[in-house]
Amino acid sequence: MTPRDALAALEAQADPERAAQMRAYHKIDRPYLGLSNETCNALAAEWRKALSLEDRMALADALWQTNIFEARITAAKLLVQARIRPSDEEAWQLIQSWLPDFDSWAIADAVAMAGQRRLVADPTRLDTVEGWTLSDHIWTKRAALVFTLPWTKQRHPKVEELAARERILGWAATYIEDPEWFIQKAVAWWVRDLSRKDPDRTRAFLVEHGEKMKPFARKEATKYIP
């Protein structure tokens, strides 16, 4: 499966009418093919099974470089895997190399699904992610919270998982007064998801910081809290 073959497989299922709708919705000037998420999922799953890890990473980066919306989505899906051996670090570096290109929530969130697994595989990478919180690039800054969503999900977290959770909540606290909508939304998303497993810690965070959040973000953060 060469990059040319993969792109041809994507283009073979193009839907021009849907592509125009997607361009209008995402409001980002790039090529769109009009493919459904299910189509991208199916192709990525097929190629994950057929290719070696080395070839899969090469294909993912080649697809990413096309700047085609569905190609970038599929590139990210090629790296959604809990364990990547022996090239876990190479996969993590590849994912990081894409961060400066983030310009939409859909692409950023697709890559986050792969990035989350690399962080869970090696939590020491949170040291790198902490640096993202200081970025002037809104999507890199946002990624620090979206990539770390797995730490909202442990019902009975271990000591080190609790420490990581507190660390990330500290990052979220520094975002509270950021006026960017997507940053506020990311804070709300993280806190809302945490409320499902740790409502008490969520309430404590909101008591301390809730009044400074944008009203829509505060409402989203409290969605699952009685």
C-alpha positions as a printed NumPy array, in Angstrom:
array([[  0.   ,   0.   ,   0.   ],
       [  1.784,   3.106,  -1.263],
       [  0.676,   6.65 ,  -0.416],
       [ -0.554,   6.958,  -4.003],
       [ -2.638,   3.794,  -3.626],
       [ -4.054,   4.949,  -0.297],
       [ -4.995,   8.342,  -1.66 ],
       [ -6.636,   6.703,  -4.663],
       [ -8.681,   4.506,  -2.303],
       [ -9.857,   7.588,  -0.427],
       [-10.614,   9.544,  -3.591],
       [-12.559,   6.607,  -5.064],
       [-15.261,   7.159,  -2.458],
       [-15.391,  10.946,  -2.747],
       [-18.746,  12.688,  -2.507],
       [-18.461,  16.229,  -3.951],
       [-21.764,  17.422,  -2.502],
       [-20.864,  16.243,   0.99 ],
       [-17.356,  17.675,   0.536],
       [-18.839,  21.128,  -0.103],
       [-20.961,  20.818,   3.028],
       [-17.942,  19.808,   5.067],
       [-15.909,  22.751,   3.788],
       [-18.709,  25.119,   4.802],
       [-19.007,  23.482,   8.219],
       [-15.317,  23.316,   9.139],
       [-14.503,  26.728,   7.614],
       [-10.89 ,  25.724,   6.934],
       [ -9.471,  26.175,   3.443],
       [ -8.206,  22.72 ,   2.497],
       [ -9.325,  19.909,   0.166],
       [-12.255,  17.78 ,   1.345],
       [-13.405,  14.498,  -0.194],
       [-16.731,  14.205,   1.58 ],
       [-16.03 ,  10.859,   3.26 ],
       [-17.816,   9.695,   6.381],
       [-15.944,   8.922,   9.557],
       [-16.994,   5.289,   9.137],
       [-15.282,   5.124,   5.749],
       [-12.037,   6.528,   7.165],
       [-12.267,   4.093,  10.067],
       [-12.728,   1.106,   7.768],
       [ -9.807,   1.999,   5.516],
       [ -7.508,   2.723,   8.451],
       [ -8.435,  -0.589,  10.088],
       [ -7.713,  -2.447,   6.86 ],
       [ -4.332,  -0.773,   6.418],
       [ -3.352,  -1.257,  10.067],
       [ -3.751,  -5.002,   9.588],
       [ -1.982,  -5.137,   6.228],
       [  1.07 ,  -2.97 ,   6.891],
       [  4.121,  -3.275,   9.063],
       [  4.468,  -0.584,  11.703],
       [  7.281,   1.092,   9.779],
       [  5.22 ,   1.195,   6.584],
       [  2.142,   2.328,   8.494],
       [  3.95 ,   5.288,  10.027],
       [  5.395,   6.24 ,   6.653],
       [  1.92 ,   6.053,   5.107],
       [  0.408,   8.076,   7.956],
       [  2.89 ,  10.89 ,   7.501],
       [  2.52 ,  10.865,   3.716],
       [ -1.259,  11.139,   4.054],
       [ -0.858,  13.926,   6.588],
       [  1.34 ,  15.932,   4.245],
       [ -1.395,  16.012,   1.563],
       [ -3.425,  18.406,   3.766],
       [ -6.607,  16.665,   2.602],
       [ -9.084,  16.564,   5.486],
       [ -9.931,  12.867,   5.253],
       [ -6.309,  11.931,   4.597],
       [ -5.273,  13.612,   7.838],
       [ -8.11 ,  11.955,   9.737],
       [ -7.081,   8.568,   8.35 ],
       [ -3.406,   9.243,   9.108],
       [ -4.31 ,   9.717,  12.756],
       [ -6.428,   6.568,  12.8  ],
       [ -3.499,   4.547,  11.49 ],
       [ -1.733,   5.225,  14.805],
       [ -4.639,   4.481,  17.153],
       [ -3.2  ,   1.435,  18.901],
       [ -2.719,   0.669,  22.574],
       [  0.699,  -0.939,  22.187],
       [  3.206,  -0.036,  19.522],
       [  6.389,  -2.033,  19.681],
       [  9.239,  -1.618,  19.017],
       [  8.672,   1.883,  17.655],
       [  6.498,   3.514,  20.299],
       [  8.821,   6.499,  20.602],
       [  8.898,   6.98 ,  16.841],
       [  5.095,   7.011,  16.772],
       [  5.014,   9.555,  19.599],
       [  7.514,  11.769,  17.791],
       [  5.471,  11.566,  14.6  ],
       [  2.311,  12.577,  16.432],
       [  4.134,  15.511,  18.033],
       [  5.417,  16.629,  14.645],
       [  1.833,  17.163,  13.519],
       [  0.901,  19.534,  16.355],
       [  1.949,  22.769,  14.592],
       [ -0.358,  21.848,  11.697],
       [ -3.477,  21.586,  13.864],
       [ -6.063,  24.105,  12.715],
       [ -9.411,  22.469,  13.449],
       [-11.009,  20.571,  16.295],
       [-11.894,  17.567,  14.11 ],
       [ -8.317,  16.891,  13.015],
       [ -6.879,  17.756,  16.431],
       [ -9.288,  15.363,  18.154],
       [ -8.562,  12.551,  15.704],
       [ -4.849,  12.833,  16.436],
       [ -5.591,  13.063,  20.155],
       [ -7.071,   9.561,  20.066],
       [ -3.678,   8.264,  18.974],
       [ -1.78 ,  10.584,  21.285],
       [ -3.779,   9.501,  24.326],
       [ -2.595,   5.937,  23.862],
       [  1.022,   6.996,  23.627],
       [  0.696,   8.953,  26.862],
       [ -0.96 ,   6.083,  28.701],
       [  1.797,   3.794,  27.416],
       [  4.439,   6.124,  28.873],
       [  3.113,   8.718,  31.366],
       [  6.564,  10.313,  31.652],
       [  5.61 ,  11.998,  28.383],
       [  3.395,  14.297,  30.447],
       [  6.613,  16.265,  31.009],
       [  6.579,  17.096,  27.308],
       [  2.855,  17.817,  27.277],
       [  3.249,  20.3  ,  30.114],
       [  5.325,  22.417,  27.759],
       [  2.363,  22.613,  25.395],
       [  0.402,  24.564,  28.005],
       [  2.69 ,  27.542,  27.371],
       [  2.284,  27.481,  23.591],
       [  1.003,  30.493,  21.666],
       [ -0.616,  28.043,  19.238],
       [ -4.185,  27.566,  20.452],
       [ -4.458,  23.982,  19.181],
       [ -1.221,  22.862,  20.832],
       [ -2.332,  24.476,  24.07 ],
       [ -5.726,  22.778,  23.801],
       [ -4.064,  19.434,  23.025],
       [ -2.554,  19.346,  26.515],
       [ -6.043,  18.731,  27.884],
       [ -7.539,  16.657,  25.079],
       [ -4.56 ,  14.283,  24.954],
       [ -4.782,  13.743,  28.716],
       [ -8.476,  12.851,  28.964],
       [ -7.657,   9.246,  30.   ],
       [ -6.751,  10.612,  33.449],
       [-10.387,  11.608,  33.959],
       [-11.575,   8.041,  33.546],
       [-10.024,   5.982,  36.36 ],
       [-12.653,   5.199,  38.983],
       [-10.055,   3.826,  41.404],
       [ -6.859,   5.642,  40.373],
       [ -3.483,   4.557,  41.623],
       [ -1.301,   7.008,  43.516],
       [  0.628,   7.97 ,  40.39 ],
       [ -2.595,   8.393,  38.425],
       [ -3.992,  10.7  ,  41.094],
       [ -0.796,  12.718,  40.96 ],
       [ -1.085,  13.027,  37.186],
       [ -4.744,  14.03 ,  37.523],
       [ -3.843,  16.804,  39.953],
       [ -1.038,  17.938,  37.697],
       [ -3.383,  18.234,  34.716],
       [ -6.03 ,  20.009,  36.782],
       [ -3.297,  22.5  ,  37.569],
       [ -2.858,  23.098,  33.858],
       [ -6.61 ,  23.502,  33.454],
       [ -6.607,  26.086,  36.237],
       [ -4.077,  28.192,  34.3  ],
       [ -6.462,  28.172,  31.324],
       [ -9.479,  29.475,  33.256],
       [ -9.149,  33.093,  32.182],
       [ -8.071,  32.352,  28.619],
       [-10.717,  34.03 ,  26.401],
       [-10.393,  31.547,  23.529],
       [-13.615,  29.542,  23.118],
       [-11.827,  26.291,  22.285],
       [ -9.611,  26.589,  25.357],
       [-12.609,  27.205,  27.601],
       [-14.375,  24.278,  25.943],
       [-11.377,  22.013,  26.587],
       [-11.35 ,  22.912,  30.278],
       [-15.076,  22.219,  30.494],
       [-14.637,  18.913,  28.669],
       [-11.894,  17.734,  31.02 ],
       [-13.768,  18.738,  34.174],
       [-17.076,  17.345,  32.916],
       [-15.497,  13.971,  32.145],
       [-13.807,  13.919,  35.552],
       [-17.167,  14.511,  37.219],
       [-18.355,  11.08 ,  36.076],
       [-15.678,   9.337,  38.154],
       [-14.729,  11.897,  40.812],
       [-17.576,  14.354,  41.415],
       [-16.111,  15.531,  44.719],
       [-12.824,  16.626,  43.121],
       [-14.787,  18.233,  40.32 ],
       [-16.888,  20.225,  42.771],
       [-13.745,  21.37 ,  44.559],
       [-12.237,  22.568,  41.276],
       [-15.405,  24.451,  40.397],
       [-15.67 ,  26.046,  43.834],
       [-12.178,  27.398,  43.36 ],
       [-12.335,  28.326,  39.68 ],
       [-15.925,  28.145,  38.452],
       [-16.768,  31.816,  38.836],
       [-13.936,  32.76 ,  36.485],
       [-15.034,  30.354,  33.743],
       [-17.146,  31.527,  30.847],
       [-20.834,  30.785,  31.547],
       [-21.086,  28.228,  28.728],
       [-17.982,  26.417,  29.98 ],
       [-19.193,  26.368,  33.565],
       [-22.537,  24.976,  32.41 ],
       [-20.798,  22.25 ,  30.389],
       [-18.476,  21.363,  33.248],
       [-21.409,  20.831,  35.639],
       [-23.51 ,  18.821,  33.194],
       [-23.312,  15.563,  35.209],
       [-23.225,  17.081,  38.672],
       [-26.61 ,  17.18 ,  40.473]])
